[in-house]
Coordinates of N, CA and C in Angstrom, one line a residue:
M1 N 93.7 13.6 124.6 CA 92.0 13.2 124.0 C 91.4 13.4 122.9
S2 N 91.3 12.1 121.8 CA 90.4 12.5 120.9 C 89.1 13.5 120.9
T3 N 88.2 14.2 120.7 CA 87.3 14.6 120.6 C 86.3 14.1 119.6
E4 N 86.5 13.4 118.3 CA 86.5 13.7 117.1 C 85.0 12.5 117.3
T5 N 84.0 13.3 116.3 CA 83.0 12.4 116.6 C 82.8 11.6 114.9
H6 N 81.9 10.5 115.0 CA 81.6 9.7 113.9 C 80.3 9.5 113.2
P7 N 80.0 9.8 112.4 CA 79.0 10.1 112.2 C 78.3 8.6 112.8
E8 N 76.8 8.7 112.9 CA 75.7 6.7 113.1 C 76.2 6.4 111.2
P9 N 76.3 4.9 111.0 CA 76.2 4.2 109.7 C 75.4 4.2 109.8
H10 N 74.4 4.7 108.2 CA 73.4 4.1 107.5 C 73.5 3.4 106.7
T11 N 72.8 2.1 106.8 CA 72.2 1.4 105.8 C 71.1 1.2 104.9
G12 N 70.7 2.4 104.3 CA 69.2 1.2 104.3 C 68.1 2.9 104.9
S13 N 67.0 2.9 104.2 CA 65.9 3.6 104.5 C 65.7 2.9 106.4
V14 N 64.7 3.6 107.5 CA 63.8 2.6 108.1 C 62.9 2.1 107.8
S15 N 62.1 2.5 106.9 CA 61.5 1.9 106.1 C 62.0 0.2 105.8
S16 N 62.6 0.4 104.9 CA 63.2 -0.4 103.9 C 63.7 -1.8 105.8
K17 N 64.3 -1.4 106.4 CA 65.4 -2.2 107.8 C 63.9 -2.6 108.2
L18 N 63.0 -2.2 108.6 CA 61.6 -2.7 109.4 C 61.0 -3.7 108.6
N19 N 60.9 -3.6 107.2 CA 60.4 -4.2 106.3 C 60.9 -5.1 106.2
W20 N 62.2 -5.8 106.1 CA 63.2 -6.8 106.5 C 63.2 -8.1 107.8
L21 N 63.2 -6.3 108.8 CA 63.0 -6.9 109.9 C 61.3 -7.8 110.3
R22 N 60.5 -7.2 110.0 CA 59.2 -7.7 109.8 C 59.2 -9.4 109.3
A23 N 59.5 -9.2 108.2 CA 59.1 -10.3 107.2 C 60.5 -11.3 107.4
G24 N 61.5 -11.4 107.9 CA 62.2 -12.3 108.4 C 62.2 -13.4 110.0
V25 N 61.8 -12.0 110.7 CA 60.9 -12.3 112.1 C 59.9 -13.1 112.3
L26 N 58.9 -12.8 111.3 CA 57.7 -13.5 111.4 C 57.7 -14.8 110.3
G27 N 58.6 -14.4 109.4 CA 59.0 -16.1 108.5 C 59.7 -17.0 109.9
A28 N 60.6 -16.6 110.8 CA 61.6 -17.4 111.4 C 60.1 -18.3 112.3
N29 N 59.7 -17.6 112.7 CA 58.7 -17.7 114.0 C 57.8 -18.6 113.3
D30 N 56.9 -17.9 112.8 CA 56.4 -19.1 111.5 C 56.5 -20.5 111.7
G31 N 57.9 -20.1 111.3 CA 58.5 -21.6 110.3 C 58.6 -22.7 111.9
I32 N 59.2 -22.3 112.8 CA 59.6 -22.8 114.0 C 58.5 -23.1 114.9
V33 N 57.1 -22.7 114.7 CA 56.0 -22.4 115.6 C 55.1 -23.3 114.6
S34 N 54.2 -23.2 113.3 CA 54.1 -24.2 112.7 C 54.6 -25.3 112.6
T35 N 55.9 -25.5 112.2 CA 56.4 -26.8 111.6 C 56.3 -27.5 113.1
A36 N 57.1 -27.0 113.5 CA 57.2 -27.7 115.3 C 55.3 -28.0 115.7
G37 N 54.6 -27.5 115.1 CA 53.3 -27.9 115.8 C 53.0 -29.4 115.0
I38 N 53.0 -29.2 113.4 CA 53.4 -30.2 112.9 C 53.4 -31.6 113.2
V39 N 54.7 -31.4 114.0 CA 55.8 -32.6 113.6 C 55.1 -33.3 115.0
V40 N 55.1 -32.2 115.6 CA 54.9 -32.9 117.5 C 53.4 -33.3 117.5
G41 N 52.4 -33.1 117.1 CA 51.0 -33.2 116.6 C 51.5 -34.9 116.1
V42 N 52.2 -34.7 114.7 CA 52.1 -36.7 114.4 C 52.9 -37.2 115.2
A43 N 54.2 -37.1 115.6 CA 54.2 -37.6 116.4 C 53.7 -38.1 117.8
A44 N 52.9 -37.5 118.1 CA 51.4 -37.9 119.8 C 51.0 -38.7 118.6
A45 N 50.8 -38.8 117.5 CA 50.0 -39.9 117.5 C 50.4 -41.5 116.5
T46 N 51.9 -41.4 116.3 CA 52.2 -42.6 115.4 C 54.1 -42.5 116.0
T47 N 55.0 -43.1 116.6 CA 55.8 -43.7 116.1 C 56.8 -43.6 114.8
S48 N 56.2 -43.8 114.0 CA 57.0 -44.5 112.7 C 57.6 -43.2 112.4
R49 N 58.8 -42.9 111.5 CA 59.6 -42.1 111.1 C 58.6 -41.6 110.1
D50 N 58.4 -42.0 108.9 CA 57.9 -41.5 108.0 C 56.7 -40.5 107.9
P51 N 55.5 -41.1 108.3 CA 54.4 -39.9 108.8 C 55.0 -39.1 109.1
I52 N 56.1 -38.7 110.0 CA 56.1 -37.4 110.3 C 57.1 -36.4 109.7
L53 N 58.1 -37.1 108.9 CA 59.0 -36.8 107.8 C 58.2 -36.8 106.7
T54 N 57.0 -36.7 105.8 CA 56.6 -36.3 105.1 C 55.6 -35.5 105.6
A55 N 55.1 -35.3 106.6 CA 53.8 -33.8 107.2 C 54.9 -32.7 107.5
G56 N 56.0 -32.7 108.2 CA 56.9 -31.7 108.2 C 57.7 -31.3 106.7
I57 N 58.0 -31.9 105.7 CA 58.1 -31.3 105.1 C 56.9 -30.6 103.9
A58 N 56.0 -31.7 104.1 CA 54.9 -30.8 103.6 C 54.6 -29.4 103.9
G59 N 54.8 -29.4 105.4 CA 54.6 -28.1 106.2 C 55.0 -26.8 106.3
L60 N 56.5 -27.7 105.6 CA 57.5 -26.4 105.3 C 57.4 -25.8 104.1
V61 N 57.0 -26.5 102.8 CA 57.1 -26.3 101.6 C 55.8 -25.2 101.5
A62 N 54.6 -25.7 102.0 CA 53.3 -25.1 101.8 C 53.8 -23.5 102.9
G63 N 54.2 -23.7 104.1 CA 54.3 -23.0 104.6 C 55.6 -22.2 103.8
A64 N 56.2 -21.8 103.6 CA 56.5 -21.3 103.1 C 56.8 -20.6 101.5
V65 N 55.9 -21.2 101.0 CA 55.0 -20.8 99.5 C 53.5 -19.7 100.3
S66 N 53.5 -19.9 101.2 CA 52.4 -19.2 101.8 C 53.2 -17.9 102.2
M67 N 53.8 -18.1 103.0 CA 54.6 -16.9 103.1 C 55.3 -16.0 102.8
A68 N 55.6 -16.2 101.4 CA 55.8 -15.4 100.1 C 55.0 -14.6 99.5
L69 N 54.0 -15.8 99.1 CA 52.8 -14.9 98.8 C 52.1 -13.9 99.5
G70 N 51.9 -14.4 100.7 CA 51.0 -13.0 101.4 C 52.2 -12.1 101.3
E71 N 53.2 -11.9 101.4 CA 54.5 -10.9 101.5 C 54.2 -10.3 100.4
Y72 N 54.3 -11.0 99.1 CA 54.0 -10.7 98.1 C 53.2 -9.3 97.6
V73 N 51.9 -10.1 97.9 CA 50.8 -9.5 97.9 C 50.6 -8.1 98.7
S74 N 50.8 -8.4 99.9 CA 51.2 -7.2 101.3 C 52.3 -6.3 100.6
V75 N 53.1 -6.3 100.6 CA 54.2 -5.2 100.0 C 53.9 -5.1 98.1
S76 N 53.2 -5.3 97.5 CA 52.5 -4.8 96.2 C 51.8 -4.1 96.4
T77 N 51.0 -4.2 97.6 CA 49.7 -3.1 97.5 C 50.1 -2.2 98.3
Q78 N 51.0 -2.4 99.4 CA 51.7 -1.3 100.1 C 52.3 -0.1 98.5
R79 N 53.4 -0.9 98.0 CA 53.7 -0.3 97.1 C 53.1 0.8 95.9
D80 N 52.1 0.0 95.7 CA 51.0 0.5 94.6 C 50.5 1.4 94.9
T81 N 49.9 1.9 96.3 CA 49.6 2.6 97.1 C 50.9 4.1 97.3
E82 N 52.3 3.7 97.6 CA 52.8 5.1 97.1 C 52.8 5.3 96.0
Q83 N 53.3 4.0 95.0 CA 53.2 4.9 93.8 C 52.1 5.9 93.5
A84 N 51.1 5.6 93.8 CA 49.7 6.5 93.2 C 50.0 7.9 94.3
L85 N 50.4 7.9 94.9 CA 50.5 8.6 95.8 C 51.8 9.9 95.8
L86 N 52.5 8.9 94.8 CA 53.5 10.0 95.0 C 53.4 10.4 92.7
S87 N 52.5 9.6 92.1 CA 51.8 9.8 91.2 C 51.1 11.6 90.8
K88 N 49.9 11.8 91.8 CA 49.2 12.2 92.4 C 49.8 13.7 92.9
E89 N 51.0 13.6 93.4 CA 51.7 14.8 94.2 C 52.5 15.1 93.0
R90 N 53.5 14.6 92.2 CA 53.5 15.0 90.9 C 53.0 15.7 90.0
A91 N 51.9 15.2 89.9 CA 50.4 15.9 89.1 C 50.7 17.8 89.5
E92 N 50.1 17.1 91.0 CA 49.8 18.8 91.7 C 51.0 19.8 91.3
L93 N 52.3 18.8 91.5 CA 53.2 20.6 91.6 C 53.6 20.4 89.9
H94 N 52.8 20.1 89.0 CA 53.0 20.7 87.8 C 51.8 21.2 87.6
E95 N 50.8 21.3 88.0 CA 49.7 22.1 87.9 C 49.8 22.9 88.6
D96 N 50.0 23.3 89.8 CA 49.5 24.3 91.0 C 50.8 24.6 91.8
P97 N 52.0 24.6 91.0 CA 53.6 24.7 92.3 C 53.1 25.8 93.4
A98 N 52.6 26.7 92.7 CA 52.7 28.4 94.6 C 51.6 27.5 95.3
S99 N 50.8 26.7 94.7 CA 49.8 26.5 95.9 C 50.9 25.3 96.9
E100 N 51.4 24.3 95.9 CA 51.9 23.3 96.8 C 53.3 23.8 97.3
L101 N 53.8 25.2 97.1 CA 54.9 25.7 98.1 C 54.0 26.2 99.3
D102 N 53.1 27.4 99.1 CA 52.1 27.3 100.6 C 52.3 26.4 101.3
E103 N 51.6 25.0 100.4 CA 51.4 24.0 101.5 C 52.4 23.5 101.8
L104 N 53.8 23.7 101.3 CA 55.1 22.7 101.7 C 55.3 23.8 103.3
A105 N 55.2 25.2 102.8 CA 55.6 26.2 103.9 C 54.6 25.9 105.3
A106 N 53.8 25.6 104.8 CA 52.5 25.5 106.1 C 52.5 24.2 106.4
L107 N 53.3 23.1 105.7 CA 53.3 21.9 106.5 C 55.1 22.1 108.0
Y108 N 55.9 22.8 107.4 CA 57.4 22.8 108.0 C 56.5 24.0 109.2
E109 N 55.6 24.6 109.5 CA 55.8 25.7 110.5 C 54.4 24.7 111.4
A110 N 53.4 24.2 110.8 CA 52.9 23.1 111.8 C 54.3 22.3 113.0
K111 N 55.3 21.8 112.2 CA 56.0 21.2 113.0 C 57.4 22.0 114.1
G112 N 56.5 23.2 113.5 CA 57.4 24.4 114.6 C 58.3 25.2 114.3
L113 N 58.5 26.0 112.9 CA 59.2 26.6 112.5 C 58.4 28.0 112.3
S114 N 59.0 29.0 112.7 CA 58.0 30.8 112.2 C 57.9 30.8 110.7
T115 N 57.1 31.2 111.0 CA 56.1 31.6 109.3 C 57.6 31.8 107.9
A116 N 58.1 32.2 109.0 CA 59.7 33.2 107.5 C 60.1 32.1 107.5
T117 N 61.0 31.1 108.8 CA 61.9 30.7 108.3 C 61.3 29.2 107.5
A118 N 59.5 29.0 108.2 CA 59.4 27.8 107.5 C 59.2 28.2 106.1
R119 N 58.8 29.3 105.7 CA 58.8 29.9 104.4 C 60.3 29.6 103.6
T120 N 61.2 29.9 104.3 CA 62.3 30.1 103.5 C 63.3 28.6 102.9
V121 N 62.3 27.9 104.0 CA 63.0 26.5 104.1 C 62.4 25.9 102.8
A122 N 60.8 26.0 103.1 CA 60.0 25.6 101.5 C 60.6 26.1 100.4
E123 N 61.2 27.3 100.2 CA 61.3 27.6 99.0 C 63.0 27.0 98.6
E124 N 63.7 26.8 99.5 CA 65.3 26.4 99.3 C 64.7 25.0 99.0
L125 N 63.9 24.5 99.4 CA 64.0 22.4 99.0 C 63.4 22.7 98.0
T126 N 62.2 23.7 97.9 CA 62.0 23.4 96.5 C 62.9 23.7 95.3
D127 N 63.6 24.6 95.7 CA 64.2 24.9 94.0 C 65.3 23.6 94.0
H128 N 65.8 23.1 95.1 CA 66.8 21.6 95.3 C 65.8 20.8 94.2
D129 N 64.7 20.3 94.8 CA 64.0 18.9 94.6 C 62.7 19.6 95.4
A130 N 61.6 19.9 94.4 CA 60.1 19.9 95.3 C 59.4 18.7 95.3
F131 N 60.0 18.1 94.3 CA 59.2 16.6 94.2 C 59.4 16.1 95.5
A132 N 60.9 16.0 95.7 CA 61.3 15.2 96.9 C 60.7 15.4 98.3
A133 N 60.9 17.1 98.3 CA 60.5 17.7 99.6 C 59.0 17.8 100.2
H134 N 58.5 17.7 99.4 CA 56.5 17.2 99.4 C 57.0 15.7 99.9
A135 N 57.7 14.6 98.8 CA 57.4 13.8 99.1 C 57.5 13.3 100.4
D136 N 58.2 13.8 101.1 CA 59.2 13.5 102.3 C 58.4 14.1 103.5
V137 N 57.7 15.0 103.2 CA 57.4 16.5 104.6 C 56.4 15.3 104.3
E138 N 55.5 15.6 103.8 CA 53.6 15.7 102.9 C 53.4 14.1 103.2
L139 N 54.1 13.2 102.3 CA 53.5 11.8 102.6 C 54.4 10.9 103.3
G140 N 55.9 11.5 103.7 CA 56.4 10.3 104.5 C 57.4 9.1 103.6
I141 N 57.5 9.5 102.7 CA 57.8 8.3 101.3 C 59.1 9.0 100.7
D142 N 60.3 7.6 101.0 CA 61.3 8.1 99.7 C 61.3 7.5 98.3
P143 N 61.1 8.3 97.9 CA 61.0 8.1 96.1 C 61.9 6.9 95.7
T144 N 62.8 6.8 96.1 CA 63.8 6.0 95.4 C 64.6 5.2 96.4
D145 N 63.1 4.8 97.5 CA 63.2 3.6 97.8 C 62.0 2.7 98.8
L146 N 61.5 2.7 98.0 CA 59.9 2.1 97.4 C 59.9 0.5 98.1
T147 N 59.0 0.2 98.9 CA 59.7 -1.0 99.2 C 58.6 -2.3 98.5
N148 N 60.2 -3.0 98.3 CA 59.9 -4.0 97.5 C 59.3 -5.5 97.3
P149 N 58.3 -6.1 97.0 CA 57.5 -6.6 97.5 C 57.9 -8.2 97.5
W150 N 59.2 -8.4 96.5 CA 59.9 -9.6 96.1 C 61.1 -9.8 96.8
E151 N 61.6 -8.7 97.2 CA 62.5 -8.7 98.6 C 62.0 -9.4 99.8
A152 N 60.9 -8.4 100.0 CA 60.0 -9.2 101.0 C 59.7 -10.9 100.9
A153 N 59.1 -10.8 99.4 CA 58.7 -12.5 99.7 C 59.8 -13.3 99.6
V154 N 61.1 -13.1 99.4 CA 62.5 -14.2 99.4 C 62.7 -14.4 100.8
S155 N 62.7 -13.1 101.7 CA 63.3 -12.8 102.3 C 62.3 -13.8 103.7
S156 N 60.5 -13.9 103.6 CA 59.8 -14.5 104.2 C 60.1 -16.1 104.2
A157 N 60.4 -16.4 102.8 CA 60.0 -17.8 102.4 C 61.5 -18.3 102.9
L158 N 62.7 -17.2 102.9 CA 64.1 -17.8 103.2 C 64.0 -18.4 104.9
S159 N 63.0 -17.4 105.7 CA 63.1 -17.3 107.4 C 62.6 -18.2 107.5
F160 N 61.3 -18.8 106.6 CA 60.1 -19.4 107.1 C 60.8 -21.1 106.8
T161 N 61.7 -21.3 106.2 CA 62.1 -22.3 105.5 C 63.7 -22.8 106.8
V162 N 64.8 -21.5 106.8 CA 65.3 -21.7 108.6 C 64.7 -22.5 109.6
G163 N 63.5 -21.4 109.7 CA 62.6 -21.9 111.0 C 62.6 -23.6 111.0
A164 N 61.8 -23.7 109.8 CA 61.2 -24.7 110.1 C 61.9 -25.8 109.9
L165 N 63.1 -25.6 109.3 CA 64.1 -27.1 109.3 C 64.2 -27.4 111.0
L166 N 64.6 -26.5 111.6 CA 64.5 -26.6 113.4 C 64.1 -27.8 114.1
P167 N 63.0 -27.5 113.9 CA 62.0 -28.8 114.6 C 62.0 -29.9 113.7
L168 N 61.8 -29.6 112.6 CA 62.0 -31.0 111.5 C 63.6 -32.2 111.6
I169 N 64.4 -31.5 112.1 CA 65.7 -31.8 112.3 C 65.5 -32.5 113.9
A170 N 65.3 -32.0 114.9 CA 64.8 -32.3 116.0 C 64.1 -33.4 116.3
I171 N 63.0 -33.4 115.7 CA 62.2 -34.7 116.1 C 62.8 -35.7 115.7
L172 N 63.2 -35.8 114.0 CA 63.6 -37.2 113.5 C 65.1 -37.4 114.1
L173 N 66.2 -37.2 114.6 CA 67.5 -37.1 115.1 C 67.3 -38.2 116.7
P174 N 66.2 -37.8 117.6 CA 66.7 -38.4 118.7 C 65.8 -40.1 118.1
P175 N 65.6 -41.1 119.3 CA 65.0 -42.3 119.3 C 63.2 -42.0 119.3
S176 N 62.5 -42.9 119.6 CA 60.6 -41.9 119.4 C 60.6 -41.4 120.9
V177 N 61.0 -41.9 121.6 CA 61.0 -41.7 123.0 C 61.7 -40.1 123.2
L178 N 61.6 -39.6 122.7 CA 62.7 -38.4 123.2 C 62.5 -37.8 122.4
R179 N 62.0 -37.9 121.3 CA 61.3 -36.9 119.4 C 60.9 -35.9 120.6
V180 N 59.5 -35.5 121.2 CA 58.7 -34.9 121.9 C 59.6 -34.0 122.4
P181 N 60.5 -34.7 123.4 CA 61.0 -33.6 124.6 C 61.9 -32.6 123.9
V182 N 62.8 -33.2 123.4 CA 64.2 -32.5 122.3 C 63.6 -31.7 121.3
T183 N 62.8 -31.8 120.7 CA 61.6 -31.3 120.1 C 61.8 -29.7 120.4
V184 N 60.6 -29.5 121.7 CA 60.2 -28.8 122.9 C 61.0 -27.9 122.5
A185 N 62.6 -28.9 123.6 CA 63.0 -28.1 124.5 C 64.0 -27.1 123.1
A186 N 64.2 -27.9 122.1 CA 64.5 -26.7 121.2 C 63.7 -26.0 119.8
V187 N 62.6 -25.8 120.1 CA 61.9 -24.6 119.9 C 61.9 -23.7 121.1
L188 N 61.8 -23.9 122.2 CA 61.9 -23.2 122.9 C 63.0 -22.3 123.4
V189 N 63.8 -23.0 123.2 CA 64.9 -22.3 122.9 C 65.3 -21.1 121.8
A190 N 64.8 -21.4 120.7 CA 64.8 -20.9 119.5 C 64.1 -19.9 119.5
L191 N 62.8 -19.7 120.1 CA 62.2 -18.7 120.3 C 62.3 -18.0 121.1
V192 N 63.7 -18.0 122.3 CA 64.3 -16.8 123.2 C 64.9 -16.4 122.0
I193 N 66.1 -16.6 120.9 CA 66.8 -16.8 120.4 C 66.1 -15.1 119.8
T194 N 65.0 -16.0 118.8 CA 64.2 -15.3 117.7 C 64.0 -13.8 118.6
G195 N 63.1 -14.4 119.7 CA 62.6 -13.1 120.2 C 63.8 -11.9 120.9
G196 N 64.4 -12.3 121.3 CA 65.0 -11.7 121.9 C 66.0 -10.7 120.6
A197 N 66.4 -11.5 119.4 CA 66.8 -10.9 118.1 C 66.2 -9.6 117.8
S198 N 65.2 -10.0 117.7 CA 64.0 -9.3 117.0 C 63.9 -7.9 117.9
A199 N 63.7 -7.8 119.4 CA 63.8 -7.3 120.1 C 65.3 -5.9 120.0
A200 N 65.6 -6.6 120.4 CA 67.5 -5.9 120.2 C 67.7 -5.0 118.8
L201 N 67.4 -5.6 117.4 CA 66.9 -4.8 116.2 C 65.9 -3.9 116.0
G202 N 65.1 -3.9 117.0 CA 64.0 -2.9 116.9 C 63.9 -2.0 118.0
G203 N 64.6 -2.4 119.0 CA 65.1 -1.5 120.5 C 63.5 -1.6 121.0
A204 N 63.1 -2.7 121.5 CA 62.0 -2.7 121.8 C 62.7 -4.0 123.1
P205 N 62.1 -3.9 124.4 CA 62.3 -4.8 125.4 C 62.5 -5.9 125.6
K206 N 63.8 -6.7 125.6 CA 63.6 -8.1 125.5 C 63.1 -9.0 126.0
S207 N 62.8 -9.0 127.3 CA 61.9 -9.4 128.2 C 60.5 -9.9 127.5
R208 N 59.6 -8.8 127.1 CA 58.2 -9.0 126.7 C 58.2 -9.2 125.0
A209 N 59.6 -9.7 124.4 CA 59.1 -9.5 123.2 C 59.8 -11.8 123.3
I210 N 60.3 -11.7 124.5 CA 60.7 -12.9 125.1 C 59.6 -13.7 125.1
T211 N 58.9 -13.4 126.1 CA 57.7 -14.0 127.1 C 56.7 -14.4 125.5
R212 N 56.4 -13.9 124.9 CA 55.4 -13.5 123.8 C 55.6 -14.5 122.8
N213 N 57.2 -15.0 122.7 CA 57.4 -16.1 121.9 C 57.6 -17.4 122.3
V214 N 57.5 -17.8 123.6 CA 57.5 -18.7 124.5 C 56.8 -19.0 124.6
V215 N 55.2 -18.5 125.3 CA 54.6 -18.7 125.8 C 53.7 -18.6 124.4
G216 N 53.3 -18.7 123.7 CA 52.8 -18.8 121.9 C 53.4 -20.0 121.7
G217 N 54.4 -19.8 121.3 CA 55.3 -21.5 121.0 C 54.5 -22.6 122.3
A218 N 54.6 -22.2 123.2 CA 54.3 -23.5 124.0 C 52.9 -24.0 124.1
L219 N 52.1 -23.3 123.5 CA 50.4 -23.2 123.8 C 50.3 -24.3 122.5
A220 N 50.8 -23.1 121.7 CA 51.3 -23.8 120.5 C 51.3 -25.8 120.3
L221 N 52.2 -25.4 120.9 CA 53.0 -27.1 121.1 C 51.9 -28.2 122.1
G222 N 51.5 -27.6 122.9 CA 51.0 -27.8 123.3 C 49.2 -28.3 123.1
A223 N 49.1 -27.8 122.4 CA 47.2 -28.2 121.9 C 47.3 -29.1 120.9
T224 N 48.8 -28.6 119.9 CA 49.3 -30.2 118.7 C 49.1 -31.0 119.2
Y225 N 49.6 -31.4 120.2 CA 50.2 -32.5 120.6 C 49.5 -33.1 121.4
A226 N 48.6 -32.8 122.5 CA 46.6 -33.3 122.8 C 45.7 -33.5 121.4
I227 N 45.9 -32.7 120.4 CA 45.2 -32.8 119.6 C 45.6 -34.3 118.8
G228 N 46.7 -34.9 118.6 CA 47.2 -35.8 117.5 C 47.8 -36.8 118.7
H229 N 47.3 -36.9 120.3 CA 47.6 -37.8 121.6 C 45.9 -38.4 121.1
L230 N 45.1 -37.2 120.9 CA 43.8 -38.1 120.8 C 43.6 -38.6 119.6
V231 N 43.8 -38.2 118.6 CA 43.9 -38.6 116.8 C 43.9 -39.8 117.3
G232 N 45.4 -40.3 117.0 CA 46.3 -41.1 117.8 C 45.4 -42.4 117.9
A233 N 45.0 -42.1 119.6 CA 44.0 -43.0 120.5 C 43.0 -43.5 119.8
V234 N 42.2 -42.9 118.9 CA 40.9 -43.2 117.8 C 41.6 -43.9 117.1
I235 N 42.5 -43.8 116.3 CA 42.5 -44.3 115.1 C 43.8 -45.6 115.3
T236 N 43.9 -46.1 116.3 CA 44.9 -47.2 116.8 C 44.1 -48.2 117.2

């Protein structure tokens, strides 16, 4: 019987994985719910396919651009902060390396190492790469893997678009009497899938994520349908 062990594969830092996961899941859910809300609201006001299609496409484009811009600004701010902290740390290492070594040793001692061991670890890491050691322990930043605003922006825009296409297609294909029920069913199933997938990737309880997704989506659809129905009754 083999007792050989295999190291767990890693495909990037945890922060990078969480950044992609956050942007992707947020974009897909927002695309599904917001576009579904738009088309269901319009479908409640009119049975004509053209206004529904126009509103859906407009919502898809506007939402994708908004998500991309929001992610780009947010992640750019985070990256600027990380770079500023790293620049400050690099300057401190250059100006007073002895104090920085003491600080690194104290940080390891605070983590539970003995004074002697903490000092030895700090000295060895400093000899190897002082800047990387301080960035990791003191700042919690990997200088070689900073957050990328363009990746987050593209991920959000694409995931929003993919999510938005589902309710748009679901509302246009069936006959008018089935448009809303089919769309609602498709959206709720999609929210179950995205909720479960996000929980699985993040290691969180699936039932909580799915419930949160489905309840939130159902409330949004109910509200927009009611508003569309009221507006349609007024203007017709």
